[in-house]
mmCIF file of C-alpha atoms (C1' of nucleotides) in Angstrom:
data_model
loop_
_atom_site.group_PDB
_atom_site.id
_atom_site.type_symbol
_atom_site.label_atom_id
_atom_site.label_comp_id
_atom_site.label_asym_id
_atom_site.label_seq_id
_atom_site.Cartn_x
_atom_site.Cartn_y
_atom_site.Cartn_z
ATOM 1 C CA MET A 189 0.000 0.000 0.000
ATOM 2 C CA LYS A 190 1.002 3.622 -0.469
ATOM 3 C CA ILE A 191 1.439 6.158 2.274
ATOM 4 C CA GLY A 192 -2.098 7.519 2.001
ATOM 5 C CA GLU A 193 -3.606 4.152 2.739
ATOM 6 C CA LEU A 194 -1.171 3.476 5.575
ATOM 7 C CA SER A 195 -2.126 6.827 6.997
ATOM 8 C CA LYS A 196 -5.831 5.990 6.944
ATOM 9 C CA THR A 197 -5.382 2.477 8.289
ATOM 10 C CA SER A 198 -3.102 3.559 11.098
ATOM 11 C CA GLY A 199 -4.634 6.897 11.949
ATOM 12 C CA CYS A 200 -1.233 8.594 11.705
ATOM 13 C CA SER A 201 -0.924 11.594 9.439
ATOM 14 C CA ILE A 202 1.200 11.261 6.316
ATOM 15 C CA GLN A 203 3.667 13.822 7.620
ATOM 16 C CA THR A 204 4.015 11.984 10.900
ATOM 17 C CA ILE A 205 4.766 8.716 9.101
ATOM 18 C CA ARG A 206 7.469 10.382 7.042
ATOM 19 C CA TYR A 207 8.779 12.044 10.199
ATOM 20 C CA TYR A 208 9.017 8.717 12.051
ATOM 21 C CA GLU A 209 10.867 7.298 9.095
ATOM 22 C CA ARG A 210 13.379 10.163 9.121
ATOM 23 C CA GLU A 211 13.871 9.657 12.853
ATOM 24 C CA GLY A 212 14.643 5.996 12.331
ATOM 25 C CA LEU A 213 11.544 4.602 14.051
ATOM 26 C CA LEU A 214 10.303 2.866 10.920
ATOM 27 C CA SER A 215 12.411 0.878 8.493
ATOM 28 C CA ASP A 216 12.899 2.414 5.090
ATOM 29 C CA PRO A 217 10.053 1.278 2.859
ATOM 30 C CA GLU A 218 10.326 -0.100 -0.638
ATOM 31 C CA ARG A 219 9.826 2.426 -3.381
ATOM 32 C CA SER A 220 7.782 2.223 -6.562
ATOM 33 C CA GLU A 221 9.243 3.159 -9.942
ATOM 34 C CA GLY A 222 7.998 6.688 -9.449
ATOM 35 C CA ASN A 223 9.637 6.849 -6.002
ATOM 36 C CA PHE A 224 6.412 6.395 -4.000
ATOM 37 C CA ARG A 225 6.728 4.632 -0.654
ATOM 38 C CA LEU A 226 5.297 1.111 -0.658
ATOM 39 C CA TYR A 227 4.301 -0.497 2.640
ATOM 40 C CA SER A 228 3.656 -4.049 3.732
ATOM 41 C CA ASN A 229 1.638 -5.317 6.688
ATOM 42 C CA LYS A 230 4.888 -5.606 8.589
ATOM 43 C CA ALA A 231 5.374 -1.875 8.158
ATOM 44 C CA LEU A 232 1.885 -1.284 9.498
ATOM 45 C CA LYS A 233 2.761 -3.356 12.573
ATOM 46 C CA GLU A 234 5.901 -1.284 13.097
ATOM 47 C CA LEU A 235 3.907 1.902 12.926
ATOM 48 C CA GLU A 236 1.296 0.572 15.323
ATOM 49 C CA PHE A 237 4.003 -0.316 17.800
ATOM 50 C CA VAL A 238 5.260 3.255 17.683
ATOM 51 C CA LYS A 239 1.735 4.593 17.978
ATOM 52 C CA HIS A 240 0.990 2.448 20.983
ATOM 53 C CA CYS A 241 4.169 3.596 22.696
ATOM 54 C CA ARG A 242 3.342 7.217 21.940
ATOM 55 C CA SER A 243 -0.114 6.776 23.437
ATOM 56 C CA LEU A 244 1.764 5.886 26.621
ATOM 57 C CA ASP A 245 3.724 9.114 26.269
ATOM 58 C CA ILE A 246 6.967 7.275 25.736
ATOM 59 C CA SER A 247 9.474 9.593 24.044
ATOM 60 C CA LEU A 248 10.701 8.902 20.530
ATOM 61 C CA ASP A 249 14.187 8.278 21.895
ATOM 62 C CA ASP A 250 12.886 5.664 24.294
ATOM 63 C CA ILE A 251 10.798 4.088 21.554
ATOM 64 C CA LYS A 252 13.936 3.796 19.480
ATOM 65 C CA ARG A 253 15.568 2.015 22.393
ATOM 66 C CA LEU A 254 12.599 -0.347 22.736
ATOM 67 C CA ILE A 255 12.760 -1.177 19.040
ATOM 68 C CA GLU A 256 16.444 -2.009 19.339
ATOM 69 C CA LEU A 257 15.701 -4.231 22.314
ATOM 70 C CA LYS A 258 12.890 -5.944 20.442
ATOM 71 C CA ASN A 259 15.419 -6.968 17.858
ATOM 72 C CA LYS A 260 17.539 -8.729 20.452
ATOM 73 C CA PRO A 261 15.066 -11.367 21.607
ATOM 74 C CA GLU A 262 17.671 -13.380 23.504
ATOM 75 C CA GLU A 263 18.692 -10.571 25.846
ATOM 76 C CA SER A 264 17.229 -9.987 29.295
ATOM 77 C CA CYS A 265 14.123 -7.873 29.348
ATOM 78 C CA SER A 266 15.163 -6.066 32.510
ATOM 79 C CA SER A 267 16.033 -2.930 30.537
ATOM 80 C CA VAL A 268 12.557 -2.922 29.029
ATOM 81 C CA ASN A 269 11.135 -3.216 32.502
ATOM 82 C CA GLU A 270 13.390 -0.416 33.701
ATOM 83 C CA LEU A 271 12.215 1.859 30.919
ATOM 84 C CA ILE A 272 8.562 1.203 31.699
ATOM 85 C CA LYS A 273 9.147 1.828 35.385
ATOM 86 C CA GLN A 274 10.798 5.139 34.628
ATOM 87 C CA GLN A 275 7.871 6.035 32.442
ATOM 88 C CA LEU A 276 5.569 5.200 35.317
ATOM 89 C CA ASN A 277 7.611 7.441 37.584
ATOM 90 C CA LEU A 278 7.284 10.283 35.134
ATOM 91 C CA VAL A 279 3.540 9.796 34.984
ATOM 92 C CA ASN A 280 3.225 9.645 38.760
ATOM 93 C CA LYS A 281 5.254 12.796 39.151
ATOM 94 C CA ARG A 282 3.181 14.634 36.602
ATOM 95 C CA MET A 283 -0.018 13.456 38.285
ATOM 96 C CA LYS A 284 1.097 14.838 41.609
ATOM 97 C CA GLU A 285 1.854 18.159 39.997
ATOM 98 C CA LEU A 286 -1.502 18.202 38.300
ATOM 99 C CA LYS A 287 -3.310 17.465 41.536
ATOM 100 C CA ALA A 288 -1.662 20.382 43.297
ATOM 101 C CA LEU A 289 -2.412 22.540 40.314
ATOM 102 C CA LYS A 290 -6.043 21.491 40.269
ATOM 103 C CA ASN A 291 -6.423 22.318 43.933
ATOM 104 C CA GLU A 292 -5.066 25.786 43.513
ATOM 105 C CA LEU A 293 -7.144 26.477 40.421
ATOM 106 C CA GLN A 294 -10.293 25.263 42.143
ATOM 107 C CA HIS A 295 -9.595 27.379 45.144
ATOM 108 C CA MET A 296 -9.015 30.372 42.920
ATOM 109 C CA ALA A 297 -12.208 29.812 40.972
ATOM 110 C CA SER A 298 -14.141 29.662 44.219
ATOM 111 C CA THR A 299 -12.913 33.086 45.262
ATOM 112 C CA CYS A 300 -14.368 34.686 42.148
ATOM 113 C CA ASN A 301 -17.701 36.376 42.298
ATOM 114 C CA SER A 302 -18.595 36.866 38.648
ATOM 115 C CA ASP A 303 -20.466 40.087 39.372
ATOM 116 C CA ASN A 304 -17.312 41.659 40.680
ATOM 117 C CA THR A 305 -15.000 44.003 38.893
ATOM 118 C CA ILE A 306 -11.441 42.934 38.203
ATOM 119 C CA GLU A 307 -10.386 45.398 40.872
ATOM 120 C CA GLY A 308 -11.867 43.164 43.549
ATOM 121 C CA CYS A 309 -11.371 39.835 41.826
ATOM 122 C CA GLY A 310 -10.142 37.128 44.139
ATOM 123 C CA ILE A 311 -8.482 35.282 41.306
ATOM 124 C CA ILE A 312 -6.254 38.161 40.313
ATOM 125 C CA LYS A 313 -5.484 38.757 43.953
ATOM 126 C CA SER A 314 -4.318 35.225 44.512
ATOM 127 C CA LEU A 315 -2.242 35.322 41.344
ATOM 128 C CA ASP A 316 -0.627 38.468 42.649
ATOM 129 C CA SER A 317 0.504 36.931 45.878
ATOM 130 C CA MET B 141 18.824 45.874 40.443
ATOM 131 C CA LYS B 142 20.379 44.280 37.384
ATOM 132 C CA ILE B 143 19.142 41.166 35.648
ATOM 133 C CA GLY B 144 21.436 38.812 37.569
ATOM 134 C CA GLU B 145 19.980 39.870 40.870
ATOM 135 C CA LEU B 146 16.425 39.730 39.550
ATOM 136 C CA SER B 147 17.173 36.236 38.323
ATOM 137 C CA LYS B 148 18.392 35.101 41.736
ATOM 138 C CA THR B 149 15.579 36.782 43.639
ATOM 139 C CA SER B 150 12.874 35.438 41.380
ATOM 140 C CA GLY B 151 14.295 32.053 40.585
ATOM 141 C CA CYS B 152 13.832 32.662 36.840
ATOM 142 C CA SER B 153 16.835 32.227 34.594
ATOM 143 C CA ILE B 154 18.266 35.320 32.948
ATOM 144 C CA GLN B 155 17.349 34.005 29.504
ATOM 145 C CA THR B 156 13.791 33.383 30.592
ATOM 146 C CA ILE B 157 13.463 36.932 31.893
ATOM 147 C CA ARG B 158 14.714 38.335 28.621
ATOM 148 C CA TYR B 159 12.411 35.959 26.774
ATOM 149 C CA TYR B 160 9.370 37.092 28.750
ATOM 150 C CA GLU B 161 10.306 40.677 27.985
ATOM 151 C CA ARG B 162 10.519 39.947 24.254
ATOM 152 C CA GLU B 163 7.142 38.248 24.430
ATOM 153 C CA GLY B 164 5.606 41.305 26.040
ATOM 154 C CA LEU B 165 4.891 39.755 29.443
ATOM 155 C CA LEU B 166 7.130 42.190 31.283
ATOM 156 C CA SER B 167 7.286 45.895 30.694
ATOM 157 C CA ASP B 168 10.498 47.199 29.173
ATOM 158 C CA PRO B 169 12.936 47.957 31.963
ATOM 159 C CA GLU B 170 14.987 51.097 32.370
ATOM 160 C CA ARG B 171 18.490 50.895 31.024
ATOM 161 C CA SER B 172 21.773 51.987 32.531
ATOM 162 C CA GLU B 173 24.252 54.092 30.581
ATOM 163 C CA GLY B 174 25.969 50.946 29.446
ATOM 164 C CA ASN B 175 22.611 49.512 28.288
ATOM 165 C CA PHE B 176 22.172 47.117 31.207
ATOM 166 C CA ARG B 177 18.589 46.372 32.266
ATOM 167 C CA LEU B 178 17.624 47.998 35.558
ATOM 168 C CA TYR B 179 14.718 46.589 37.542
ATOM 169 C CA SER B 180 12.536 47.943 40.318
ATOM 170 C CA ASN B 181 10.482 46.053 42.860
ATOM 171 C CA LYS B 182 7.498 46.582 40.611
ATOM 172 C CA ALA B 183 9.289 44.665 37.898
ATOM 173 C CA LEU B 184 9.929 41.858 40.355
ATOM 174 C CA LYS B 185 6.197 41.747 41.134
ATOM 175 C CA GLU B 186 5.399 41.545 37.447
ATOM 176 C CA LEU B 187 7.775 38.662 37.033
ATOM 177 C CA GLU B 188 6.375 36.864 40.040
ATOM 178 C CA PHE B 189 2.879 37.181 38.633
ATOM 179 C CA VAL B 190 4.026 35.528 35.434
ATOM 180 C CA LYS B 191 5.865 32.858 37.375
ATOM 181 C CA HIS B 192 2.839 32.081 39.487
ATOM 182 C CA CYS B 193 0.670 31.777 36.395
ATOM 183 C CA ARG B 194 3.221 29.500 34.757
ATOM 184 C CA SER B 195 3.284 27.290 37.833
ATOM 185 C CA LEU B 196 -0.421 26.801 37.136
ATOM 186 C CA ASP B 197 0.496 25.821 33.574
ATOM 187 C CA ILE B 198 -1.278 28.822 32.135
ATOM 188 C CA SER B 199 0.033 29.525 28.630
ATOM 189 C CA LEU B 200 2.018 32.656 27.872
ATOM 190 C CA ASP B 201 -0.800 33.833 25.623
ATOM 191 C CA ASP B 202 -3.325 33.477 28.405
ATOM 192 C CA ILE B 203 -0.990 35.202 30.843
ATOM 193 C CA LYS B 204 -0.793 38.100 28.435
ATOM 194 C CA ARG B 205 -4.564 38.238 28.457
ATOM 195 C CA LEU B 206 -4.646 38.185 32.266
ATOM 196 C CA ILE B 207 -2.157 41.043 32.398
ATOM 197 C CA GLU B 208 -4.302 43.092 30.050
ATOM 198 C CA LEU B 209 -7.341 42.372 32.204
ATOM 199 C CA LYS B 210 -5.432 43.309 35.347
ATOM 200 C CA ASN B 211 -4.902 46.718 33.821
ATOM 201 C CA LYS B 212 -8.631 47.267 33.428
ATOM 202 C CA PRO B 213 -9.695 47.125 37.082
ATOM 203 C CA GLU B 214 -13.173 48.463 36.395
ATOM 204 C CA GLU B 215 -14.216 45.694 34.002
ATOM 205 C CA SER B 216 -16.058 42.546 35.013
ATOM 206 C CA CYS B 217 -13.873 39.732 36.146
ATOM 207 C CA SER B 218 -15.989 37.107 34.421
ATOM 208 C CA SER B 219 -13.393 36.682 31.672
ATOM 209 C CA VAL B 220 -10.753 36.009 34.285
ATOM 210 C CA ASN B 221 -13.021 33.429 35.806
ATOM 211 C CA GLU B 222 -13.666 31.916 32.402
ATOM 212 C CA LEU B 223 -9.970 31.610 31.740
ATOM 213 C CA ILE B 224 -9.334 29.872 35.042
ATOM 214 C CA LYS B 225 -12.232 27.497 34.443
ATOM 215 C CA GLN B 226 -10.850 26.574 31.052
ATOM 216 C CA GLN B 227 -7.486 25.979 32.634
ATOM 217 C CA LEU B 228 -9.168 23.710 35.157
ATOM 218 C CA ASN B 229 -10.815 21.801 32.330
ATOM 219 C CA LEU B 230 -7.458 21.322 30.658
ATOM 220 C CA VAL B 231 -5.975 20.012 33.877
ATOM 221 C CA ASN B 232 -8.892 17.649 34.455
ATOM 222 C CA LYS B 233 -8.626 16.297 30.955
ATOM 223 C CA ARG B 234 -4.914 15.741 31.275
ATOM 224 C CA MET B 235 -5.424 14.009 34.618
ATOM 225 C CA LYS B 236 -7.882 11.572 33.102
ATOM 226 C CA GLU B 237 -5.419 10.772 30.341
ATOM 227 C CA LEU B 238 -2.641 10.262 32.836
ATOM 228 C CA LYS B 239 -4.763 7.922 34.928
ATOM 229 C CA ALA B 240 -5.494 5.701 31.936
ATOM 230 C CA LEU B 241 -1.845 5.822 31.042
ATOM 231 C CA LYS B 242 -0.777 4.884 34.524
ATOM 232 C CA ASN B 243 -3.112 1.918 34.558
ATOM 233 C CA GLU B 244 -1.759 0.546 31.355
ATOM 234 C CA LEU B 245 1.852 1.076 32.376
ATOM 235 C CA GLN B 246 1.269 -0.606 35.716
ATOM 236 C CA HIS B 247 -0.406 -3.529 34.074
ATOM 237 C CA MET B 248 2.481 -3.823 31.646
ATOM 238 C CA ALA B 249 5.075 -3.675 34.378
ATOM 239 C CA SER B 250 3.283 -6.446 36.221
ATOM 240 C CA THR B 251 3.543 -8.766 33.236
ATOM 241 C CA CYS B 252 7.321 -8.534 33.225
ATOM 242 C CA ASN B 253 9.377 -11.191 34.854
ATOM 243 C CA SER B 254 12.816 -9.652 35.010
ATOM 244 C CA ASP B 255 14.528 -13.002 34.579
ATOM 245 C CA ASN B 256 12.907 -13.443 31.215
ATOM 246 C CA THR B 257 14.396 -12.830 27.835
ATOM 247 C CA ILE B 258 12.957 -10.138 25.610
ATOM 248 C CA GLU B 259 11.552 -12.910 23.471
ATOM 249 C CA GLY B 260 9.052 -13.781 26.163
ATOM 250 C CA CYS B 261 8.679 -10.339 27.679
ATOM 251 C CA GLY B 262 5.098 -9.463 28.501
ATOM 252 C CA ILE B 263 5.770 -5.761 28.118
ATOM 253 C CA ILE B 264 6.953 -6.018 24.540
ATOM 254 C CA LYS B 265 4.052 -8.329 23.817
ATOM 255 C CA SER B 266 1.496 -5.877 25.064
ATOM 256 C CA LEU B 267 3.142 -3.036 23.156
ATOM 257 C CA ASP B 268 2.911 -5.184 20.069
ATOM 258 C CA SER B 269 -0.815 -5.713 20.330
ATOM 259 C "C1'" DC C 247 45.427 48.875 33.311
ATOM 260 C "C1'" DT C 248 44.160 44.440 33.038
ATOM 261 C "C1'" DT C 249 41.484 40.548 34.469
ATOM 262 C "C1'" DG C 250 37.257 38.414 35.369
ATOM 263 C "C1'" DA C 251 32.484 38.724 36.209
ATOM 264 C "C1'" DC C 252 28.546 40.409 34.317
ATOM 265 C "C1'" DT C 253 25.742 41.980 30.627
ATOM 266 C "C1'" DC C 254 24.274 42.717 25.717
ATOM 267 C "C1'" DT C 255 22.075 40.977 21.023
ATOM 268 C "C1'" DA C 256 21.225 37.585 17.752
ATOM 269 C "C1'" DT C 257 20.780 33.046 16.601
ATOM 270 C "C1'" DA C 258 20.201 28.021 16.940
ATOM 271 C "C1'" DG C 259 18.630 23.967 19.413
ATOM 272 C "C1'" DT C 260 15.045 21.248 22.038
ATOM 273 C "C1'" DT C 261 10.362 17.744 21.301
ATOM 274 C "C1'" DA C 262 7.059 15.856 18.397
ATOM 275 C "C1'" DC C 263 4.887 17.153 15.245
ATOM 276 C "C1'" DT C 264 2.177 20.178 11.526
ATOM 277 C "C1'" DA C 265 2.110 23.105 7.514
ATOM 278 C "C1'" DT C 266 3.775 24.972 3.373
ATOM 279 C "C1'" DA C 267 6.021 25.564 -1.277
ATOM 280 C "C1'" DG C 268 7.178 23.860 -5.412
ATOM 281 C "C1'" DG C 269 7.679 19.970 -8.050
ATOM 282 C "C1'" DT C 270 6.692 14.898 -9.934
ATOM 283 C "C1'" DT C 271 3.720 10.782 -10.690
ATOM 284 C "C1'" DT C 272 -0.400 8.421 -11.115
ATOM 285 C "C1'" DT C 273 -5.249 7.972 -11.948
ATOM 286 C "C1'" DA C 274 -9.687 9.406 -13.672
ATOM 287 C "C1'" DT C 275 -12.371 11.744 -16.844
ATOM 288 C "C1'" DA C 276 -13.553 14.003 -21.407
ATOM 289 C "C1'" DT D 138 -5.253 10.371 -26.084
ATOM 290 C "C1'" DA D 139 -5.038 14.622 -23.735
ATOM 291 C "C1'" DT D 140 -5.543 16.792 -19.604
ATOM 292 C "C1'" DA D 141 -6.947 17.714 -15.137
ATOM 293 C "C1'" DA D 142 -7.184 16.257 -10.467
ATOM 294 C "C1'" DA D 143 -5.449 13.599 -6.810
ATOM 295 C "C1'" DA D 144 -1.743 11.649 -4.618
ATOM 296 C "C1'" DC D 145 2.884 11.695 -3.868
ATOM 297 C "C1'" DC D 146 7.849 13.632 -3.418
ATOM 298 C "C1'" DT D 147 11.646 16.650 -0.858
ATOM 299 C "C1'" DA D 148 13.035 20.435 1.704
ATOM 300 C "C1'" DT D 149 12.071 23.905 4.747
ATOM 301 C "C1'" DA D 150 9.714 26.650 8.300
ATOM 302 C "C1'" DG D 151 6.555 27.072 12.112
ATOM 303 C "C1'" DT D 152 4.654 25.648 16.857
ATOM 304 C "C1'" DA D 153 5.458 26.356 22.689
ATOM 305 C "C1'" DA D 154 8.344 27.736 26.116
ATOM 306 C "C1'" DC D 155 12.210 27.815 26.932
ATOM 307 C "C1'" DT D 156 17.707 26.806 26.993
ATOM 308 C "C1'" DA D 157 22.271 27.325 25.106
ATOM 309 C "C1'" DT D 158 25.718 29.429 22.401
ATOM 310 C "C1'" DA D 159 28.742 32.915 19.998
ATOM 311 C "C1'" DG D 160 30.802 37.053 19.897
ATOM 312 C "C1'" DA D 161 30.915 41.434 21.680
ATOM 313 C "C1'" DG D 162 30.530 45.314 25.170
ATOM 314 C "C1'" DT D 163 30.601 47.076 30.283
ATOM 315 C "C1'" DC D 164 32.070 47.445 34.894
ATOM 316 C "C1'" DA D 165 34.409 46.703 39.475
ATOM 317 C "C1'" DA D 166 38.522 45.065 41.888
ATOM 318 C "C1'" DG D 167 43.359 44.489 42.360
#
DNA sequence: CTTGACTCTATAGTTACTATAGGTTTTATA
DNA sequence: TATAAAACCTATAGTAACTATAGAGTCAAG
């Protein structure tokens, strides 16, 4: 299939597919006589792997590492595990931050009386302090 | 005070301060004879306002809007309230995403037996599906 | 009067894409 | 068969919010 079809099947934009290729996350596809990219089902699988990783917010660099590891099936998977754990740490950290953030925003919103002028607005006041 | 001192007092890097100035979030400071930026306490307050907003993940564009609103003390503060509510929505949305993400990552981590080879690694398997 | 710390501007790099310009190839229609 | 439209190509620039660098000027201390 050509890139347009791969794009529709995978849900990745054409530009993103070409970008992943440039970044070395997808293997170089065959080319038609007119230099169009030609993809197999294997290529679709590769792309879906990347997509799945991205949906877990794994960075492109880390995805590259995972792909390399995938290609060494005899090695220990402890590095894969390590990577996932680190990702989990990142997520946990970000969640904590977001919780604190949510609390402050909620508190701020509660201090606003919409009939007020900005002069007396509790939100602006709390941002000022 | 000069930019170095402002940087230390505020905890913002010198580059960030200059960047905020370029972006119109800080008013243009006085300059010394040798063209060094000279800041007052008012400037420090301005910077702290921006910093506080950023700690709430409010975008620079939105901060600009808040600053404009701050300078119209007689207007209704409903737009300020609206902005904060939208910010809260963003945060809530992101938190939901992160929760889903965390669940999947945790599940994945649990399928890994560190003594395994990558061949049999549950993490890679679930990323593949 | 020189050294070193500080500051200046302008520019490029970061992440993960998205968008555009300008050109080629393929496919569909007249 | 001619041509127009759709799909594709590469290369480059833009996005957010900074951070880092190069190369130069300024200022205080010894």
